[in-house]
PDB file of C-alpha atoms in Angstrom:
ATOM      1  CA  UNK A 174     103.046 110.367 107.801  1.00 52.00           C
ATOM      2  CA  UNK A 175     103.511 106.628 106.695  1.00 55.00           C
ATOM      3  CA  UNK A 176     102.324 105.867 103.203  1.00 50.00           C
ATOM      4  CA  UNK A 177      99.328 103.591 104.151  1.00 48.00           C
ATOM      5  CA  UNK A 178      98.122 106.110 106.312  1.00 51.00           C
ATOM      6  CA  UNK A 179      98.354 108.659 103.539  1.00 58.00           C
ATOM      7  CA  UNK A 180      96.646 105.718 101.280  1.00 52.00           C
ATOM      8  CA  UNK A 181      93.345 105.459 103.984  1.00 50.00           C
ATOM      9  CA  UNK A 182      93.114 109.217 104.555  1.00 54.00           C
ATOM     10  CA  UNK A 183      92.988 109.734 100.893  1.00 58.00           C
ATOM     11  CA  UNK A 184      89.875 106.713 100.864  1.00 54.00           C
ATOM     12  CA  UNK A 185      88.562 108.595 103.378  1.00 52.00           C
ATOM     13  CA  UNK A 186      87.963 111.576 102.078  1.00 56.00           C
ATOM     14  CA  UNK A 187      87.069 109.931  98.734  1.00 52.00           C
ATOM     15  CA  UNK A 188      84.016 108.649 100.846  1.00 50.00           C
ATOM     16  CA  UNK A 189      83.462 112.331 102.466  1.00 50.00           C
ATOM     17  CA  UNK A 190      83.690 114.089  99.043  1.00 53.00           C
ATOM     18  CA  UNK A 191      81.186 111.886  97.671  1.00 49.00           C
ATOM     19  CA  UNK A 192      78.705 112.314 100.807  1.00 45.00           C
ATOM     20  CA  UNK A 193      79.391 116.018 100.760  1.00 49.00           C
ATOM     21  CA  UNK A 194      78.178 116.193  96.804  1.00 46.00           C
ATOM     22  CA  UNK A 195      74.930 114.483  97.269  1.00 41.00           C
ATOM     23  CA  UNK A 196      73.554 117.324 100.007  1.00 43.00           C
ATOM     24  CA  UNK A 197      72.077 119.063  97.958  1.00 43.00           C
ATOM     25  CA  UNK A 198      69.832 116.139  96.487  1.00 42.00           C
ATOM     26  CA  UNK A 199      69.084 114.623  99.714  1.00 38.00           C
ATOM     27  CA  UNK A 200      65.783 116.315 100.574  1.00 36.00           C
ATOM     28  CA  UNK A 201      64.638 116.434  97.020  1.00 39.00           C
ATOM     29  CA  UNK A 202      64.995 112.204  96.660  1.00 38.00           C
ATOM     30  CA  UNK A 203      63.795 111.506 100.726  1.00 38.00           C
ATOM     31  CA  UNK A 204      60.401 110.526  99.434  1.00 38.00           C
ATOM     32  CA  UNK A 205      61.484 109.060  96.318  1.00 38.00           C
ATOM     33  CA  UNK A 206      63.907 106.788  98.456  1.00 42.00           C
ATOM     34  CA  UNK A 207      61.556 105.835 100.931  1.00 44.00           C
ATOM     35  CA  UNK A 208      59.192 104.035  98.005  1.00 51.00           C
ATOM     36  CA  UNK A 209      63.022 102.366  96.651  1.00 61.00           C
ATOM     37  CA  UNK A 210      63.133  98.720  96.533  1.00 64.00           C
ATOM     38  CA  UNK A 211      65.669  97.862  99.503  1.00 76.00           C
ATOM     39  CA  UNK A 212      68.500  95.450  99.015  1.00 83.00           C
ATOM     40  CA  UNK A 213      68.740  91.572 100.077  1.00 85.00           C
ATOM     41  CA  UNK A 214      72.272  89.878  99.188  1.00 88.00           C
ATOM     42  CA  UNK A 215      74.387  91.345  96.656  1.00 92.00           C
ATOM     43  CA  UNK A 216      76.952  89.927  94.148  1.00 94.00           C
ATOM     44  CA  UNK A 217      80.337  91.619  92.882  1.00 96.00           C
ATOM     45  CA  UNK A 218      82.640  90.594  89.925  1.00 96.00           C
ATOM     46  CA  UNK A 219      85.271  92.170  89.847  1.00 96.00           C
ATOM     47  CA  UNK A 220      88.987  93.061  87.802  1.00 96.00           C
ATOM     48  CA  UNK A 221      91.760  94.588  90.196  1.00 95.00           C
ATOM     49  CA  UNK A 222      94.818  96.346  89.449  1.00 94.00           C
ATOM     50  CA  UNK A 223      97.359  95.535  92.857  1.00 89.00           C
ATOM     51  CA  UNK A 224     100.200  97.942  93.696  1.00 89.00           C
ATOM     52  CA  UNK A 225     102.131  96.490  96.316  1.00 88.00           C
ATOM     53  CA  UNK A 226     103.376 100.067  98.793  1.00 84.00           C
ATOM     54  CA  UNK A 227     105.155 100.170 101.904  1.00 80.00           C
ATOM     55  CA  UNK A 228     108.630 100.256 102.774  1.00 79.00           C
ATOM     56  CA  UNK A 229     108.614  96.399 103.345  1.00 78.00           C
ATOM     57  CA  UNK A 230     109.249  93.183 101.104  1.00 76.00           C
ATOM     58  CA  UNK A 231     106.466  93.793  99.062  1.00 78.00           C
ATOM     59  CA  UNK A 232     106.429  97.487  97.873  1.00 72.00           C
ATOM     60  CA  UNK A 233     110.064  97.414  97.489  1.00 79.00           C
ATOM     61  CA  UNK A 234     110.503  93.591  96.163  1.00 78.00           C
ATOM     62  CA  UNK A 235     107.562  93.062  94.028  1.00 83.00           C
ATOM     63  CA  UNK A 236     105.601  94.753  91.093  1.00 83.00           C
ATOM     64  CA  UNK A 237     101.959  94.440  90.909  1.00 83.00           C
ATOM     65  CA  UNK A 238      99.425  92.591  87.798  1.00 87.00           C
ATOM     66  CA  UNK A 239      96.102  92.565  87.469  1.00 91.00           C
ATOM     67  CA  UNK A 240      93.454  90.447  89.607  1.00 93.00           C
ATOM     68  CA  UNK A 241      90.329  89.675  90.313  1.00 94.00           C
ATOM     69  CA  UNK A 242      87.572  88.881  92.741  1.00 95.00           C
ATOM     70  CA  UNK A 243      84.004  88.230  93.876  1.00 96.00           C
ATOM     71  CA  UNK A 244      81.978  89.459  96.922  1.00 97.00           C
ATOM     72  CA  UNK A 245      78.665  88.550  98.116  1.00 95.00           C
ATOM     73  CA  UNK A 246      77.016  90.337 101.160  1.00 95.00           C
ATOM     74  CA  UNK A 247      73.485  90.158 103.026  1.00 93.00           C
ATOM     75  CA  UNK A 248      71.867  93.602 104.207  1.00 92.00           C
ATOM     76  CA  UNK A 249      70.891  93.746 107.878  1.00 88.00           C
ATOM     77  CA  UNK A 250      69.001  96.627 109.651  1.00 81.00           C
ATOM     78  CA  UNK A 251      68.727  99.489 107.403  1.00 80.00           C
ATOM     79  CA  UNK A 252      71.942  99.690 105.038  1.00 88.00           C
ATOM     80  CA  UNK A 253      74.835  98.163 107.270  1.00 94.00           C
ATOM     81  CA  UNK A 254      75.981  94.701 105.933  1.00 95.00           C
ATOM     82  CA  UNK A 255      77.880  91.128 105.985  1.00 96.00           C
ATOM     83  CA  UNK A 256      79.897  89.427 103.623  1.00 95.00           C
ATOM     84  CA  UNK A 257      82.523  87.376 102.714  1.00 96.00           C
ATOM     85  CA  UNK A 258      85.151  87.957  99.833  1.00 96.00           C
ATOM     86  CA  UNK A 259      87.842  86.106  97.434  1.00 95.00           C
ATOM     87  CA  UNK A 260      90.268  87.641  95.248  1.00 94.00           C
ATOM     88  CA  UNK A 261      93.269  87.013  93.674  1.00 93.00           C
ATOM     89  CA  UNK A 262      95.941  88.941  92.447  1.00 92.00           C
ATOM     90  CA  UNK A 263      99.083  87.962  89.999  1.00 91.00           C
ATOM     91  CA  UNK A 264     102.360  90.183  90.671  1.00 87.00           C
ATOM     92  CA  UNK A 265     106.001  89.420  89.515  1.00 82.00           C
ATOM     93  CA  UNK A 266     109.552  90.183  91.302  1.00 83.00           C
ATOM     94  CA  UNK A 267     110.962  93.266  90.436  1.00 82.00           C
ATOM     95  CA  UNK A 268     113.959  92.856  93.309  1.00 77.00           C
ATOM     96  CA  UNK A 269     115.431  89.386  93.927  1.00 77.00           C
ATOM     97  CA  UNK A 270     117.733  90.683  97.050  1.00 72.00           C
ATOM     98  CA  UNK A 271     114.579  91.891  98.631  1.00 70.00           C
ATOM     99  CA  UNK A 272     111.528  89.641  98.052  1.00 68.00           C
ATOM    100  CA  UNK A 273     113.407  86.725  97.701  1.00 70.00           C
ATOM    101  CA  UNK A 274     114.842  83.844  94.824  1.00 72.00           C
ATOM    102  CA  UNK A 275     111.535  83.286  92.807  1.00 74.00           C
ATOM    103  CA  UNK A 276     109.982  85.289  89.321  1.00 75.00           C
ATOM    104  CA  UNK A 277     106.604  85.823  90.427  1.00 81.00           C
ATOM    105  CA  UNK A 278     103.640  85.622  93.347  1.00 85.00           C
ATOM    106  CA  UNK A 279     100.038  84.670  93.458  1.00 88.00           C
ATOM    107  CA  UNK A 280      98.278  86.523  96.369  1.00 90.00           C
ATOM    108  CA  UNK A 281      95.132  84.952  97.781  1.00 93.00           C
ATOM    109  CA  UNK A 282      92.719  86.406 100.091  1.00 94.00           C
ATOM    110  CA  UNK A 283      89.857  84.919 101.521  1.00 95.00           C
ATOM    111  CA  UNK A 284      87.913  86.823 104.407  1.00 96.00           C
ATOM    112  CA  UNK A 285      84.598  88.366 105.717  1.00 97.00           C
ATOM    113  CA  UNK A 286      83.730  92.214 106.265  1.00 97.00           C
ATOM    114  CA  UNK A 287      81.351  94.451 107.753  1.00 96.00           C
ATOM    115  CA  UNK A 288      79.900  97.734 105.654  1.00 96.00           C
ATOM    116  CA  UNK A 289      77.768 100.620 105.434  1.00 95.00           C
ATOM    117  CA  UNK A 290      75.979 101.038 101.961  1.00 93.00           C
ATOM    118  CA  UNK A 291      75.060 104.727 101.640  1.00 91.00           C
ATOM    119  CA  UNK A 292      72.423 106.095  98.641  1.00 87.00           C
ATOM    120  CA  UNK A 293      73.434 109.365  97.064  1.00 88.00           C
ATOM    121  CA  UNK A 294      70.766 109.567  94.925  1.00 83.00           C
ATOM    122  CA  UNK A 295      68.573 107.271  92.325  1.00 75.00           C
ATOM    123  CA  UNK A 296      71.758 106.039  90.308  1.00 86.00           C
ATOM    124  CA  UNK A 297      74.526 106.555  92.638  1.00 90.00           C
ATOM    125  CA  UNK A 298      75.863 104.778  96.026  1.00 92.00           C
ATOM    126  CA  UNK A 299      78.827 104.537  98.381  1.00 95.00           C
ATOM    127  CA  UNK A 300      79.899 101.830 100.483  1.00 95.00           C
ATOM    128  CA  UNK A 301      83.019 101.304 102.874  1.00 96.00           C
ATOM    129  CA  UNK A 302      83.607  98.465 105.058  1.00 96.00           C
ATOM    130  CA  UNK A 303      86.309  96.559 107.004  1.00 97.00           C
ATOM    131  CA  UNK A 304      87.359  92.981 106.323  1.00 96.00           C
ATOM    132  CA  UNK A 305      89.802  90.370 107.893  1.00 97.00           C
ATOM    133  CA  UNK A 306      90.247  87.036 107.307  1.00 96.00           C
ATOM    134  CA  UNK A 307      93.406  84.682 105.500  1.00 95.00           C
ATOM    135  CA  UNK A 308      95.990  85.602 103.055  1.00 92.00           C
ATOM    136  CA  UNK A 309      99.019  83.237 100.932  1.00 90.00           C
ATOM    137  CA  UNK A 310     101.806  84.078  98.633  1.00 86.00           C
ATOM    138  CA  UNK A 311     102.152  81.194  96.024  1.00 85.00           C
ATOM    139  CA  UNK A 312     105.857  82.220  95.330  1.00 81.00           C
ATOM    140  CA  UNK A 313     107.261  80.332  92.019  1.00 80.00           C
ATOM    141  CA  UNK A 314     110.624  80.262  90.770  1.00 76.00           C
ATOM    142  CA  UNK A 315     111.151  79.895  86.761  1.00 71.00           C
ATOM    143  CA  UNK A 316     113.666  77.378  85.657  1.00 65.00           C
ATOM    144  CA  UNK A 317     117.122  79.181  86.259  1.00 71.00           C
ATOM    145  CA  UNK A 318     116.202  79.914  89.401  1.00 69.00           C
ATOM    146  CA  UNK A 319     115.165  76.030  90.368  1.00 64.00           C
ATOM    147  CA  UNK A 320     111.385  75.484  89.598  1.00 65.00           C
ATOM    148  CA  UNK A 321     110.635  75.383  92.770  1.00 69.00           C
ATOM    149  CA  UNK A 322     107.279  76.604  94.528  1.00 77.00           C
ATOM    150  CA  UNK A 323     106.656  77.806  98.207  1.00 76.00           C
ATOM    151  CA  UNK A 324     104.200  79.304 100.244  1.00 81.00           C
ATOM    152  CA  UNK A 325     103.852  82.347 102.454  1.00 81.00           C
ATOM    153  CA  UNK A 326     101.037  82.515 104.796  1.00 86.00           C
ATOM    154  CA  UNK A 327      99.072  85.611 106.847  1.00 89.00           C
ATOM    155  CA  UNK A 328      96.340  87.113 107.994  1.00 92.00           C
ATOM    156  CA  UNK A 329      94.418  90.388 105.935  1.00 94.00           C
ATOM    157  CA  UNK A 330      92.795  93.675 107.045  1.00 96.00           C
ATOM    158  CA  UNK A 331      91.366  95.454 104.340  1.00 96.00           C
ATOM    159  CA  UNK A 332      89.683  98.659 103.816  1.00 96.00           C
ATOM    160  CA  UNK A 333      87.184  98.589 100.702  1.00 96.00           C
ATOM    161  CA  UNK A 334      85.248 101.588  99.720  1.00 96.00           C
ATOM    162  CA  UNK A 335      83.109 101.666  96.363  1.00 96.00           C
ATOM    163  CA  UNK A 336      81.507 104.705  94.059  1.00 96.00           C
ATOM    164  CA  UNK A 337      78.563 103.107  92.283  1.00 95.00           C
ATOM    165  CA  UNK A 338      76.262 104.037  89.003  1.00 94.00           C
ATOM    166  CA  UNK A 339      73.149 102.117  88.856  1.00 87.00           C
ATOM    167  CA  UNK A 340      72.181 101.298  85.216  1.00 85.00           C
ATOM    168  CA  UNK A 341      69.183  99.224  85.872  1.00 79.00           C
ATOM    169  CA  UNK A 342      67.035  97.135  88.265  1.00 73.00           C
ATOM    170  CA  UNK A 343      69.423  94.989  90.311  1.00 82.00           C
ATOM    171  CA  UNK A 344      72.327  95.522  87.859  1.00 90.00           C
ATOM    172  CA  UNK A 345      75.062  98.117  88.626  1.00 93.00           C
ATOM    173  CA  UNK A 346      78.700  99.317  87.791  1.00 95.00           C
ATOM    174  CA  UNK A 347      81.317 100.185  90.178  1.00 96.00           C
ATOM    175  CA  UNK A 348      84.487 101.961  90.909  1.00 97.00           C
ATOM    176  CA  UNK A 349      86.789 100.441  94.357  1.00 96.00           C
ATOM    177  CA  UNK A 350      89.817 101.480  95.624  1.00 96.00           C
ATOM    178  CA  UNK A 351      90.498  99.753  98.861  1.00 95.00           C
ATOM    179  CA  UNK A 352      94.069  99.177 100.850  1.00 94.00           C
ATOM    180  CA  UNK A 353      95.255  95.848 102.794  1.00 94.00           C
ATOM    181  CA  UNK A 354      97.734  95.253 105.030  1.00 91.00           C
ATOM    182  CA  UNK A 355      99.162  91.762 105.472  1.00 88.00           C
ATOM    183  CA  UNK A 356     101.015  90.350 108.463  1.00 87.00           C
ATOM    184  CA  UNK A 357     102.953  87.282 107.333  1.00 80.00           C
ATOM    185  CA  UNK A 358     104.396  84.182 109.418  1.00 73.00           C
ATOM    186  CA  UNK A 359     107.513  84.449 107.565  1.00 63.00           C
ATOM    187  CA  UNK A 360     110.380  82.787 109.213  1.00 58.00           C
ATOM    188  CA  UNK A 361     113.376  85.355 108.858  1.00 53.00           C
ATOM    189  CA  UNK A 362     116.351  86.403 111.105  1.00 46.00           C
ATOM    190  CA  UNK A 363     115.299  88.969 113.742  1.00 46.00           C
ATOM    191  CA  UNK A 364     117.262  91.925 112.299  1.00 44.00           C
ATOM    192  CA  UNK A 365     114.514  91.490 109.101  1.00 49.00           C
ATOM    193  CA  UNK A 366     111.222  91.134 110.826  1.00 47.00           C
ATOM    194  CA  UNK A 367     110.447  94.894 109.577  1.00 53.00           C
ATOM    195  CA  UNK A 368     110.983  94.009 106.006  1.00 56.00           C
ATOM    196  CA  UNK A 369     109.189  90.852 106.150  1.00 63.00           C
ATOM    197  CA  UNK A 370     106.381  90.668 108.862  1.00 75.00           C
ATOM    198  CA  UNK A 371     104.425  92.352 106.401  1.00 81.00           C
ATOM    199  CA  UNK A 372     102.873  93.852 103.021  1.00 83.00           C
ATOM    200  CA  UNK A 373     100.784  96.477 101.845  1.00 87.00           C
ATOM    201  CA  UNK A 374      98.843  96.641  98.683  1.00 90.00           C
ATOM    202  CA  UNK A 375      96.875  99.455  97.274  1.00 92.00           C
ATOM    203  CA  UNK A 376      94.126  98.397  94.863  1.00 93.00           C
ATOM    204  CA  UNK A 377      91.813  99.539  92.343  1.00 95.00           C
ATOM    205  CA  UNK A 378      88.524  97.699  91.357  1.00 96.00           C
ATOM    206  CA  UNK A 379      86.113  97.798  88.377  1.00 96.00           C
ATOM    207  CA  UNK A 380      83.252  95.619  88.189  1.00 96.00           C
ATOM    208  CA  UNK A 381      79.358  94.575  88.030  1.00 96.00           C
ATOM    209  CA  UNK A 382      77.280  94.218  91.125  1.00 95.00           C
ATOM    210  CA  UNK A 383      74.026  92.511  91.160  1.00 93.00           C
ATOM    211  CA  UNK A 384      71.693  92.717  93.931  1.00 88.00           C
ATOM    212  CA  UNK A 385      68.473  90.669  95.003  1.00 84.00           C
ATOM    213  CA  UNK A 386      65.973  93.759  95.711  1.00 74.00           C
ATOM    214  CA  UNK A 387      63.323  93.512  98.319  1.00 68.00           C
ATOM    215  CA  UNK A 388      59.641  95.309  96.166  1.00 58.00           C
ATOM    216  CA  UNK A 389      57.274  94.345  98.823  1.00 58.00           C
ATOM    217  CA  UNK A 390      57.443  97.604 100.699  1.00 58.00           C
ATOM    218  CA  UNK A 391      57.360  99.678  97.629  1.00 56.00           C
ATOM    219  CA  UNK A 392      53.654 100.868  97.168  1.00 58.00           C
ATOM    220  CA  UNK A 393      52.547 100.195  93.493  1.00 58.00           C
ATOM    221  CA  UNK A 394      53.320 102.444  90.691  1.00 63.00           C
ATOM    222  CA  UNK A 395      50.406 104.966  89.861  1.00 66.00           C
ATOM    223  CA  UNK A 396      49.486 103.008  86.666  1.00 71.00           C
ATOM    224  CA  UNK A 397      49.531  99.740  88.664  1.00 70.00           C
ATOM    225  CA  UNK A 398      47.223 100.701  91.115  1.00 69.00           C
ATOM    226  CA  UNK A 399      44.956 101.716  88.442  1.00 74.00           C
ATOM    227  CA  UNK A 400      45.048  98.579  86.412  1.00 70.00           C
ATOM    228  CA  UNK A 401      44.624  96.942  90.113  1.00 71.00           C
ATOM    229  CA  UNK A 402      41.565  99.000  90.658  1.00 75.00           C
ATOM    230  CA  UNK A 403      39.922  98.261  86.806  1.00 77.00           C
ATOM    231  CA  UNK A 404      40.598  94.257  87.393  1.00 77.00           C
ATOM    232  CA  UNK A 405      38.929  94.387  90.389  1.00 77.00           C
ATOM    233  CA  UNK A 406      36.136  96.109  89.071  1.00 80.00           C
ATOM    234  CA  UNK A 407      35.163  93.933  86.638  1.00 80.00           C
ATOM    235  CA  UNK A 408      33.524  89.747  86.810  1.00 81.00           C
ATOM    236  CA  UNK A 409      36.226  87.751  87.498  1.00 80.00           C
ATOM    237  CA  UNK A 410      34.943  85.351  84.937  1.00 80.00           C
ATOM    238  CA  UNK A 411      35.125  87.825  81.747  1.00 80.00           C
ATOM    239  CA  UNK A 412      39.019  88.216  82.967  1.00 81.00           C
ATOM    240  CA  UNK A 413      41.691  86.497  80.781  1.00 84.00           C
ATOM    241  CA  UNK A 414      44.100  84.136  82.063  1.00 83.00           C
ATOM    242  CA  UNK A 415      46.759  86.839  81.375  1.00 82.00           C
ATOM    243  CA  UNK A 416      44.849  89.646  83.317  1.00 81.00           C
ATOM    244  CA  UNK A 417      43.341  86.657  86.029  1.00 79.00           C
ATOM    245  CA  UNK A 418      47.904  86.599  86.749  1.00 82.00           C
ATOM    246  CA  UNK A 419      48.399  90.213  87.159  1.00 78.00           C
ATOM    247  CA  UNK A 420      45.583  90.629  89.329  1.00 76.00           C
ATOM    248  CA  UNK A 421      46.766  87.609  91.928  1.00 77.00           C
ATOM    249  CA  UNK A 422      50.568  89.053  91.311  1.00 73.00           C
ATOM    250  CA  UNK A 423      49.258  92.720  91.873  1.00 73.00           C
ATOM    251  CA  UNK A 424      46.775  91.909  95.054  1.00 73.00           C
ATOM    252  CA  UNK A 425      49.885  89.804  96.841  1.00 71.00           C
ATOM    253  CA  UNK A 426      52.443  92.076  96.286  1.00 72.00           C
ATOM    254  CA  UNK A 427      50.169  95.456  98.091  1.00 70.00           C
ATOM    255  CA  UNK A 428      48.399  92.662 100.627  1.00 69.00           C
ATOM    256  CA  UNK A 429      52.310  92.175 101.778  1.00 68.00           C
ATOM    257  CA  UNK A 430      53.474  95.787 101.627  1.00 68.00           C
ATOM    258  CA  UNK A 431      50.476  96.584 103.844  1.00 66.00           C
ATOM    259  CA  UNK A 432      51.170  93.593 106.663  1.00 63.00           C
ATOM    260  CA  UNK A 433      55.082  94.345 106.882  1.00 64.00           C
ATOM    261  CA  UNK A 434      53.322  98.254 107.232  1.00 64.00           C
ATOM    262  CA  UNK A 435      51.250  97.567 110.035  1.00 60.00           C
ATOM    263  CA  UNK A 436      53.992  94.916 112.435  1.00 61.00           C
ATOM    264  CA  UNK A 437      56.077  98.540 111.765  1.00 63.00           C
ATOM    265  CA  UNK A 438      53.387 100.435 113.058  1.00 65.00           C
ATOM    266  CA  UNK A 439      52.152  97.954 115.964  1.00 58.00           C
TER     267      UNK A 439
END
């Protein structure tokens, strides 16, 4: 079995584990989920060690660094989603006669992806999706070798799964291996097309994500809907300019909840 298939099996059941864990909780958090604020758009910054595999240019020619990123993705029906993604990632030559006659690479990748985000429970989530999109090796040569800079060019497919820990509203921590392959438009004589065509790199991700959360279709808090029910209660006119706000702020937010209720239910 090739190493990057080892690599996505191994995300996969990473993913499956994770799913398989949460069972138990499911039907004990259904309700509690339901009343959950629901996600918007979504923002990740992120640090990423890159480990260049494969029996190619890259796993045999180059040592990985440390990189980083940023994501930002929309939510469509229920939990699938859309995004686009930059990273970067610094790595250095550990084999001249393979890579090539320069001292260190800058990978770029710029591309869009499609996910699934999936809740576990209050604090935890799991997401995988598929990307594609562009990819360039800034090669650089230090001063014995010339000083000279050049570029190699491709196209990226990369698998991203995440393991998240919510530590409070709309701010979260999170754990992401994901794998990429990279076919390059490397001119090179026929007989090296397997070593050069293209590059794998494993990678593993820490960072924050901050999401945009949708409240209108979570029905007020008990306590809320009490202090809703005392304001309204009483004259407007003996109502302070503090309590006059959370009243208007309080009546909007159930007035929506209850119209986006009823276009479900019509």
């Amino acid at each position: 079995m090739r190493f990057h298939t080892r690599i996505i099996l191994g995300m996969l059941f990473f993913m499956v584990a994770g799913i398989s864990l949460a069972q138990e909780e499911v039907l004990e958090t259904t309700a509690l989920h339901s009343e959950s604020p629901k996600r918007l758009f979504l923002t990740d910054l992120y640090v990423q060690r890159g480990i260049p595999s494969g029996d190619n240019f890259a796993g045999n020619g180059l040592d990985g660094g440390i990189g980083f990123g940023m994501r930002m993705q929309f939510y469509l029906l229920k939990n699938f989603y859309i995004g686009g993604a930059l990273s970067q990632d610094f790595m250095s030559v550990k084999n001249t006669s393979i890579a090539g006659e320069y001292s260190r690479a800058t990978k770029f990748n710029a591309y869009l992806f499609v996910g699934y985000d999936y809740l576990l429970n209050d604090d935890w989530n799991v997401t995988a999706d598929l990307g594609y999109g562009y990819s360039q090796n800034k090669n650089r040569q230090n001063s014995s070798q010339g000083g000279g800079k050049f570029r190699d060019t491709g196209n990226v497919l990369r698998f991203t799964t995440s393991l998240e820990y919510t530590f409070s509203s709309g701010v979260s921590f999170f754990f992401s291996p994901s794998y990429e392959v990279v076919n390059y438009n490397i001119d090179a004589a026929a007989a090296l097309n397997n070593t050069f065509n293209n590059g794998n790199y494993f990678n593993l991700a820490l960072g924050v994500r901050l999401s945009v959360l949708d409240y209108n279709n979570v029905p007020l808090k008990k306590s809320d809907n009490q202090d809703l029910q005392e304001l309204q209660s009483r004259n407007r006119d003996d109502l302070s300019i503090k309590e006059k706000r959370r009243l208007y702020f309080l009546k909007k937010r159930e007035i929506r909840r209850l119209r986006k209720e009823r276009r479900r239910n019509n």
